[in-house]
PDB file of C-alpha atoms in Angstrom:
ATOM      1  CA  UNK A 588      61.821  83.198 150.418  1.00  0.00           C
ATOM      2  CA  UNK A 589      65.567  84.348 150.483  1.00  0.00           C
ATOM      3  CA  UNK A 590      67.285  87.397 152.028  1.00  0.00           C
ATOM      4  CA  UNK A 591      70.876  87.722 151.553  1.00  0.00           C
ATOM      5  CA  UNK A 592      71.267  83.769 151.660  1.00  0.00           C
ATOM      6  CA  UNK A 593      69.033  83.643 154.425  1.00  0.00           C
ATOM      7  CA  UNK A 594      65.993  81.389 154.211  1.00  0.00           C
ATOM      8  CA  UNK A 595      62.978  83.171 156.053  1.00  0.00           C
ATOM      9  CA  UNK A 596      59.303  82.778 155.847  1.00  0.00           C
ATOM     10  CA  UNK A 597      57.080  85.787 154.730  1.00  0.00           C
ATOM     11  CA  UNK A 598      56.089  86.916 158.269  1.00  0.00           C
ATOM     12  CA  UNK A 599      59.913  87.175 159.148  1.00  0.00           C
ATOM     13  CA  UNK A 600      60.953  89.047 155.691  1.00  0.00           C
ATOM     14  CA  UNK A 601      58.463  91.726 156.362  1.00  0.00           C
ATOM     15  CA  UNK A 602      60.107  92.214 159.822  1.00  0.00           C
ATOM     16  CA  UNK A 603      63.644  92.178 158.347  1.00  0.00           C
ATOM     17  CA  UNK A 604      62.340  95.079 155.897  1.00  0.00           C
ATOM     18  CA  UNK A 605      60.796  96.642 159.096  1.00  0.00           C
ATOM     19  CA  UNK A 606      64.469  96.262 160.501  1.00  0.00           C
ATOM     20  CA  UNK A 607      66.821  96.723 157.955  1.00  0.00           C
ATOM     21  CA  UNK A 608      66.357  95.672 154.455  1.00  0.00           C
ATOM     22  CA  UNK A 609      63.284  98.256 154.261  1.00  0.00           C
ATOM     23  CA  UNK A 610      65.536 100.905 155.278  1.00  0.00           C
ATOM     24  CA  UNK A 611      66.704 100.689 151.619  1.00  0.00           C
ATOM     25  CA  UNK A 612      67.349  98.201 148.896  1.00  0.00           C
ATOM     26  CA  UNK A 613      70.440  97.707 147.502  1.00  0.00           C
ATOM     27  CA  UNK A 614      72.815 101.122 147.036  1.00  0.00           C
ATOM     28  CA  UNK A 615      71.289 100.850 143.045  1.00  0.00           C
ATOM     29  CA  UNK A 616      67.886 102.028 144.555  1.00  0.00           C
ATOM     30  CA  UNK A 617      68.896 104.442 147.261  1.00  0.00           C
ATOM     31  CA  UNK A 618      66.859 107.561 146.853  1.00  0.00           C
ATOM     32  CA  UNK A 619      69.232 110.558 147.240  1.00  0.00           C
ATOM     33  CA  UNK A 620      66.753 112.820 149.123  1.00  0.00           C
ATOM     34  CA  UNK A 621      67.917 116.628 150.036  1.00  0.00           C
ATOM     35  CA  UNK A 622      66.375 117.767 153.027  1.00  0.00           C
ATOM     36  CA  UNK A 623      62.679 119.023 152.445  1.00  0.00           C
ATOM     37  CA  UNK A 624      61.416 121.699 154.996  1.00  0.00           C
ATOM     38  CA  UNK A 625      57.778 120.118 155.590  1.00  0.00           C
ATOM     39  CA  UNK A 626      56.412 123.421 157.582  1.00  0.00           C
ATOM     40  CA  UNK A 627      56.687 127.092 157.282  1.00  0.00           C
ATOM     41  CA  UNK A 628      56.100 127.661 161.253  1.00  0.00           C
ATOM     42  CA  UNK A 629      58.606 129.045 163.172  1.00  0.00           C
ATOM     43  CA  UNK A 630      59.183 127.761 167.015  1.00  0.00           C
ATOM     44  CA  UNK A 631      60.561 124.518 167.711  1.00  0.00           C
ATOM     45  CA  UNK A 632      62.807 122.748 164.728  1.00  0.00           C
ATOM     46  CA  UNK A 633      62.256 119.313 164.475  1.00  0.00           C
ATOM     47  CA  UNK A 634      65.497 117.573 162.257  1.00  0.00           C
ATOM     48  CA  UNK A 635      64.145 114.138 161.235  1.00  0.00           C
ATOM     49  CA  UNK A 636      67.624 111.896 160.124  1.00  0.00           C
ATOM     50  CA  UNK A 637      66.587 108.661 158.691  1.00  0.00           C
ATOM     51  CA  UNK A 638      66.608 106.429 155.724  1.00  0.00           C
ATOM     52  CA  UNK A 639      63.900 104.898 153.804  1.00  0.00           C
ATOM     53  CA  UNK A 640      61.403 104.440 156.449  1.00  0.00           C
ATOM     54  CA  UNK A 641      61.291 108.036 157.039  1.00  0.00           C
ATOM     55  CA  UNK A 642      62.061 109.325 153.037  1.00  0.00           C
ATOM     56  CA  UNK A 643      58.707 107.874 151.649  1.00  0.00           C
ATOM     57  CA  UNK A 644      60.655 105.330 149.693  1.00  0.00           C
ATOM     58  CA  UNK A 645      57.909 104.171 147.259  1.00  0.00           C
ATOM     59  CA  UNK A 646      54.895 106.494 148.448  1.00  0.00           C
ATOM     60  CA  UNK A 647      53.577 109.799 146.870  1.00  0.00           C
ATOM     61  CA  UNK A 648      55.020 113.061 148.514  1.00  0.00           C
ATOM     62  CA  UNK A 649      53.243 113.709 151.583  1.00  0.00           C
ATOM     63  CA  UNK A 650      52.209 110.202 152.606  1.00  0.00           C
ATOM     64  CA  UNK A 651      55.126 109.303 154.804  1.00  0.00           C
ATOM     65  CA  UNK A 652      55.082 109.488 158.410  1.00  0.00           C
ATOM     66  CA  UNK A 653      57.248 112.298 158.328  1.00  0.00           C
ATOM     67  CA  UNK A 654      54.928 114.564 156.648  1.00  0.00           C
ATOM     68  CA  UNK A 655      51.719 113.042 158.690  1.00  0.00           C
ATOM     69  CA  UNK A 656      53.707 114.789 161.535  1.00  0.00           C
ATOM     70  CA  UNK A 657      54.220 118.015 160.474  1.00  0.00           C
ATOM     71  CA  UNK A 658      50.507 117.670 160.238  1.00  0.00           C
ATOM     72  CA  UNK A 659      49.541 116.287 163.118  1.00  0.00           C
ATOM     73  CA  UNK A 660      51.378 119.366 164.486  1.00  0.00           C
ATOM     74  CA  UNK A 661      49.714 121.551 163.046  1.00  0.00           C
ATOM     75  CA  UNK A 662      46.187 120.236 164.267  1.00  0.00           C
ATOM     76  CA  UNK A 663      47.570 120.503 167.880  1.00  0.00           C
ATOM     77  CA  UNK A 664      48.625 124.159 167.198  1.00  0.00           C
ATOM     78  CA  UNK A 665      52.196 123.391 168.252  1.00  0.00           C
ATOM     79  CA  UNK A 666      54.402 125.961 166.329  1.00  0.00           C
ATOM     80  CA  UNK A 667      56.887 123.669 164.773  1.00  0.00           C
ATOM     81  CA  UNK A 668      59.181 123.240 161.988  1.00  0.00           C
ATOM     82  CA  UNK A 669      59.718 119.804 160.489  1.00  0.00           C
ATOM     83  CA  UNK A 670      62.854 118.997 158.393  1.00  0.00           C
ATOM     84  CA  UNK A 671      63.105 115.904 156.883  1.00  0.00           C
ATOM     85  CA  UNK A 672      66.863 115.175 156.286  1.00  0.00           C
ATOM     86  CA  UNK A 673      66.391 110.891 155.495  1.00  0.00           C
ATOM     87  CA  UNK A 674      68.088 109.348 152.667  1.00  0.00           C
ATOM     88  CA  UNK A 675      66.778 105.545 151.544  1.00  0.00           C
ATOM     89  CA  UNK A 676      69.781 103.655 152.136  1.00  0.00           C
ATOM     90  CA  UNK A 677      71.439 105.283 154.328  1.00  0.00           C
ATOM     91  CA  UNK A 678      73.601 103.755 157.305  1.00  0.00           C
ATOM     92  CA  UNK A 679      74.121 105.145 160.515  1.00  0.00           C
ATOM     93  CA  UNK A 680      77.985 105.806 159.630  1.00  0.00           C
ATOM     94  CA  UNK A 681      76.247 108.157 156.464  1.00  0.00           C
ATOM     95  CA  UNK A 682      73.985 109.639 159.005  1.00  0.00           C
ATOM     96  CA  UNK A 683      76.837 110.450 161.576  1.00  0.00           C
ATOM     97  CA  UNK A 684      78.966 112.214 158.526  1.00  0.00           C
ATOM     98  CA  UNK A 685      76.112 113.983 157.294  1.00  0.00           C
ATOM     99  CA  UNK A 686      74.706 115.500 160.473  1.00  0.00           C
ATOM    100  CA  UNK A 687      77.360 118.002 161.629  1.00  0.00           C
ATOM    101  CA  UNK A 688      76.180 120.064 158.634  1.00  0.00           C
ATOM    102  CA  UNK A 689      72.525 119.658 159.322  1.00  0.00           C
ATOM    103  CA  UNK A 690      72.739 120.859 162.637  1.00  0.00           C
ATOM    104  CA  UNK A 691      74.751 123.820 161.563  1.00  0.00           C
ATOM    105  CA  UNK A 692      72.335 124.775 158.785  1.00  0.00           C
ATOM    106  CA  UNK A 693      69.032 124.071 160.202  1.00  0.00           C
ATOM    107  CA  UNK A 694      69.724 124.894 164.050  1.00  0.00           C
ATOM    108  CA  UNK A 695      67.354 122.042 165.335  1.00  0.00           C
ATOM    109  CA  UNK A 696      65.769 122.261 168.613  1.00  0.00           C
ATOM    110  CA  UNK A 697      64.627 118.486 168.486  1.00  0.00           C
ATOM    111  CA  UNK A 698      66.489 115.768 166.221  1.00  0.00           C
ATOM    112  CA  UNK A 699      64.608 112.166 165.652  1.00  0.00           C
ATOM    113  CA  UNK A 700      67.266 109.662 165.036  1.00  0.00           C
ATOM    114  CA  UNK A 701      66.076 106.702 162.414  1.00  0.00           C
ATOM    115  CA  UNK A 702      69.057 104.672 161.404  1.00  0.00           C
ATOM    116  CA  UNK A 703      70.626 101.336 162.056  1.00  0.00           C
ATOM    117  CA  UNK A 704      68.905  99.151 160.115  1.00  0.00           C
ATOM    118  CA  UNK A 705      71.027  98.953 157.204  1.00  0.00           C
ATOM    119  CA  UNK A 706      73.650  98.496 159.269  1.00  0.00           C
ATOM    120  CA  UNK A 707      72.568  94.878 160.333  1.00  0.00           C
ATOM    121  CA  UNK A 708      71.513  94.219 156.402  1.00  0.00           C
ATOM    122  CA  UNK A 709      75.076  94.956 155.700  1.00  0.00           C
ATOM    123  CA  UNK A 710      76.346  92.833 158.337  1.00  0.00           C
ATOM    124  CA  UNK A 711      78.042  96.027 160.107  1.00  0.00           C
ATOM    125  CA  UNK A 712      79.493  95.259 163.514  1.00  0.00           C
ATOM    126  CA  UNK A 713      76.539  96.207 166.542  1.00  0.00           C
ATOM    127  CA  UNK A 714      79.429  98.094 167.834  1.00  0.00           C
ATOM    128  CA  UNK A 715      80.127 100.359 165.200  1.00  0.00           C
ATOM    129  CA  UNK A 716      76.455 101.066 164.964  1.00  0.00           C
ATOM    130  CA  UNK A 717      76.151 101.774 168.648  1.00  0.00           C
ATOM    131  CA  UNK A 718      78.963 104.113 168.481  1.00  0.00           C
ATOM    132  CA  UNK A 719      77.583 105.860 165.537  1.00  0.00           C
ATOM    133  CA  UNK A 720      74.220 106.454 166.938  1.00  0.00           C
ATOM    134  CA  UNK A 721      75.785 107.696 170.611  1.00  0.00           C
ATOM    135  CA  UNK A 722      78.029 110.023 168.764  1.00  0.00           C
ATOM    136  CA  UNK A 723      75.099 111.626 166.507  1.00  0.00           C
ATOM    137  CA  UNK A 724      72.856 111.972 169.646  1.00  0.00           C
ATOM    138  CA  UNK A 725      75.629 113.408 171.756  1.00  0.00           C
ATOM    139  CA  UNK A 726      76.746 115.806 169.138  1.00  0.00           C
ATOM    140  CA  UNK A 727      73.297 116.867 168.528  1.00  0.00           C
ATOM    141  CA  UNK A 728      72.719 117.226 172.441  1.00  0.00           C
ATOM    142  CA  UNK A 729      75.582 119.566 172.362  1.00  0.00           C
ATOM    143  CA  UNK A 730      74.212 121.446 169.768  1.00  0.00           C
ATOM    144  CA  UNK A 731      71.589 122.168 172.232  1.00  0.00           C
ATOM    145  CA  UNK A 732      69.089 119.818 170.796  1.00  0.00           C
ATOM    146  CA  UNK A 733      66.494 117.119 172.355  1.00  0.00           C
ATOM    147  CA  UNK A 734      67.116 113.812 170.842  1.00  0.00           C
ATOM    148  CA  UNK A 735      64.549 110.884 170.300  1.00  0.00           C
ATOM    149  CA  UNK A 736      66.285 107.494 169.004  1.00  0.00           C
ATOM    150  CA  UNK A 737      63.752 105.320 166.869  1.00  0.00           C
ATOM    151  CA  UNK A 738      64.489 101.650 167.578  1.00  0.00           C
ATOM    152  CA  UNK A 739      64.270  98.368 164.974  1.00  0.00           C
ATOM    153  CA  UNK A 740      64.138  94.941 165.439  1.00  0.00           C
ATOM    154  CA  UNK A 741      65.211  91.999 163.295  1.00  0.00           C
ATOM    155  CA  UNK A 742      63.911  88.642 163.226  1.00  0.00           C
ATOM    156  CA  UNK A 743      64.860  85.462 164.486  1.00  0.00           C
ATOM    157  CA  UNK A 744      66.600  84.028 161.724  1.00  0.00           C
ATOM    158  CA  UNK A 745      69.437  86.724 162.247  1.00  0.00           C
ATOM    159  CA  UNK A 746      70.153  84.375 165.186  1.00  0.00           C
ATOM    160  CA  UNK A 747      68.781  84.798 169.141  1.00  0.00           C
ATOM    161  CA  UNK A 748      72.242  86.613 170.174  1.00  0.00           C
ATOM    162  CA  UNK A 749      72.541  89.144 167.337  1.00  0.00           C
ATOM    163  CA  UNK A 750      68.439  89.684 167.607  1.00  0.00           C
ATOM    164  CA  UNK A 751      68.258  90.468 170.926  1.00  0.00           C
ATOM    165  CA  UNK A 752      71.742  92.526 171.065  1.00  0.00           C
ATOM    166  CA  UNK A 753      70.204  94.850 168.241  1.00  0.00           C
ATOM    167  CA  UNK A 754      67.034  95.446 169.969  1.00  0.00           C
ATOM    168  CA  UNK A 755      68.562  96.343 173.285  1.00  0.00           C
ATOM    169  CA  UNK A 756      71.450  98.630 171.342  1.00  0.00           C
ATOM    170  CA  UNK A 757      68.797 101.206 171.321  1.00  0.00           C
ATOM    171  CA  UNK A 758      67.790 101.233 174.345  1.00  0.00           C
ATOM    172  CA  UNK A 759      71.518 101.119 175.670  1.00  0.00           C
ATOM    173  CA  UNK A 760      72.074 104.483 173.172  1.00  0.00           C
ATOM    174  CA  UNK A 761      69.335 106.289 174.883  1.00  0.00           C
ATOM    175  CA  UNK A 762      70.089 105.410 178.430  1.00  0.00           C
ATOM    176  CA  UNK A 763      73.675 106.560 178.268  1.00  0.00           C
ATOM    177  CA  UNK A 764      73.027 109.601 176.511  1.00  0.00           C
ATOM    178  CA  UNK A 765      69.607 110.306 178.238  1.00  0.00           C
ATOM    179  CA  UNK A 766      67.535 110.447 175.067  1.00  0.00           C
ATOM    180  CA  UNK A 767      64.179 109.721 174.402  1.00  0.00           C
ATOM    181  CA  UNK A 768      63.377 106.248 172.853  1.00  0.00           C
ATOM    182  CA  UNK A 769      60.677 104.672 170.576  1.00  0.00           C
ATOM    183  CA  UNK A 770      61.468 101.072 171.195  1.00  0.00           C
ATOM    184  CA  UNK A 771      60.075  99.826 168.085  1.00  0.00           C
ATOM    185  CA  UNK A 772      59.158 101.946 164.680  1.00  0.00           C
ATOM    186  CA  UNK A 773      57.371  99.263 163.203  1.00  0.00           C
ATOM    187  CA  UNK A 774      55.097  98.074 166.359  1.00  0.00           C
ATOM    188  CA  UNK A 775      51.852  97.224 164.734  1.00  0.00           C
ATOM    189  CA  UNK A 776      53.126  97.172 161.334  1.00  0.00           C
ATOM    190  CA  UNK A 777      55.235  94.075 161.142  1.00  0.00           C
ATOM    191  CA  UNK A 778      54.539  92.410 164.139  1.00  0.00           C
ATOM    192  CA  UNK A 779      50.731  91.859 163.317  1.00  0.00           C
ATOM    193  CA  UNK A 780      48.606  89.061 161.719  1.00  0.00           C
ATOM    194  CA  UNK A 781      47.891  91.696 158.931  1.00  0.00           C
ATOM    195  CA  UNK A 782      51.206  92.762 158.300  1.00  0.00           C
ATOM    196  CA  UNK A 783      51.442  91.472 154.424  1.00  0.00           C
ATOM    197  CA  UNK A 784      48.677  94.005 153.552  1.00  0.00           C
ATOM    198  CA  UNK A 785      50.556  97.029 155.490  1.00  0.00           C
ATOM    199  CA  UNK A 786      53.710  96.585 153.065  1.00  0.00           C
ATOM    200  CA  UNK A 787      54.247  97.631 149.378  1.00  0.00           C
ATOM    201  CA  UNK A 788      54.470  95.393 146.626  1.00  0.00           C
ATOM    202  CA  UNK A 789      58.157  94.530 147.175  1.00  0.00           C
ATOM    203  CA  UNK A 790      57.377  93.144 151.049  1.00  0.00           C
ATOM    204  CA  UNK A 791      60.156  95.513 152.304  1.00  0.00           C
ATOM    205  CA  UNK A 792      58.490  98.575 152.934  1.00  0.00           C
ATOM    206  CA  UNK A 793      55.607  99.779 154.498  1.00  0.00           C
ATOM    207  CA  UNK A 794      52.780 100.956 152.343  1.00  0.00           C
ATOM    208  CA  UNK A 795      50.626 104.320 152.773  1.00  0.00           C
ATOM    209  CA  UNK A 796      48.219 102.652 155.006  1.00  0.00           C
ATOM    210  CA  UNK A 797      50.844 101.828 157.511  1.00  0.00           C
ATOM    211  CA  UNK A 798      52.196 105.552 158.037  1.00  0.00           C
ATOM    212  CA  UNK A 799      50.025 106.459 160.508  1.00  0.00           C
ATOM    213  CA  UNK A 800      50.876 103.528 162.382  1.00  0.00           C
ATOM    214  CA  UNK A 801      54.174 104.418 162.512  1.00  0.00           C
ATOM    215  CA  UNK A 802      53.580 108.358 163.649  1.00  0.00           C
ATOM    216  CA  UNK A 803      51.393 106.894 166.189  1.00  0.00           C
ATOM    217  CA  UNK A 804      54.724 104.984 167.809  1.00  0.00           C
ATOM    218  CA  UNK A 805      56.535 107.962 167.249  1.00  0.00           C
ATOM    219  CA  UNK A 806      54.644 110.721 168.711  1.00  0.00           C
ATOM    220  CA  UNK A 807      54.226 110.031 172.471  1.00  0.00           C
ATOM    221  CA  UNK A 808      57.670 110.300 172.909  1.00  0.00           C
ATOM    222  CA  UNK A 809      58.233 113.231 170.487  1.00  0.00           C
ATOM    223  CA  UNK A 810      55.454 115.216 172.009  1.00  0.00           C
ATOM    224  CA  UNK A 811      57.230 114.563 175.608  1.00  0.00           C
ATOM    225  CA  UNK A 812      60.162 116.221 174.488  1.00  0.00           C
ATOM    226  CA  UNK A 813      57.938 119.040 172.663  1.00  0.00           C
TER     227      UNK A 813
END
């Protein structure tokens, strides 16, 4: 199988989807979702700014990890509103341009940033992605929000050096800004033997069955901030 001219095996292709392609098919397939409030409770306001991993690409409404997050918050009797401002196909640059208006509109107490994989898919410079994530984190913090960065990984076919630097980028941003960090959103999804069964038929986007695992990767770190 070839992805952008790169020959990868099925397992690695799933990891690519986990780390980059899965964040949105080519722009023609991008779903432009408006921010959707998924809870009417008052208290903490959790703003999720992401791409197709968080925008329920290919899933029925309510199956994605973000609405599952709302349910978990309700089950644990935590007063919080979850606002999903994710757009399939978005990049860190796109998120950076959208963030100021989102902060002004929703005044979040917590911001989850799940962006960067599409940057890798499009071959954008890592320095640019790192700068965008850093500026987004600092802008959210300046607005009074606690920030949780959600990391991605890319497979070895991107080159050992790029693979390592891409993974380290998220931890570097988190460390430099004192933000929270989820090292890899698709841990237990893209890196396990049963990975093919956890993805949609496009072999790129996680299926509904994988969404609880994704939430389980995010929840411990978010709960610390809540």
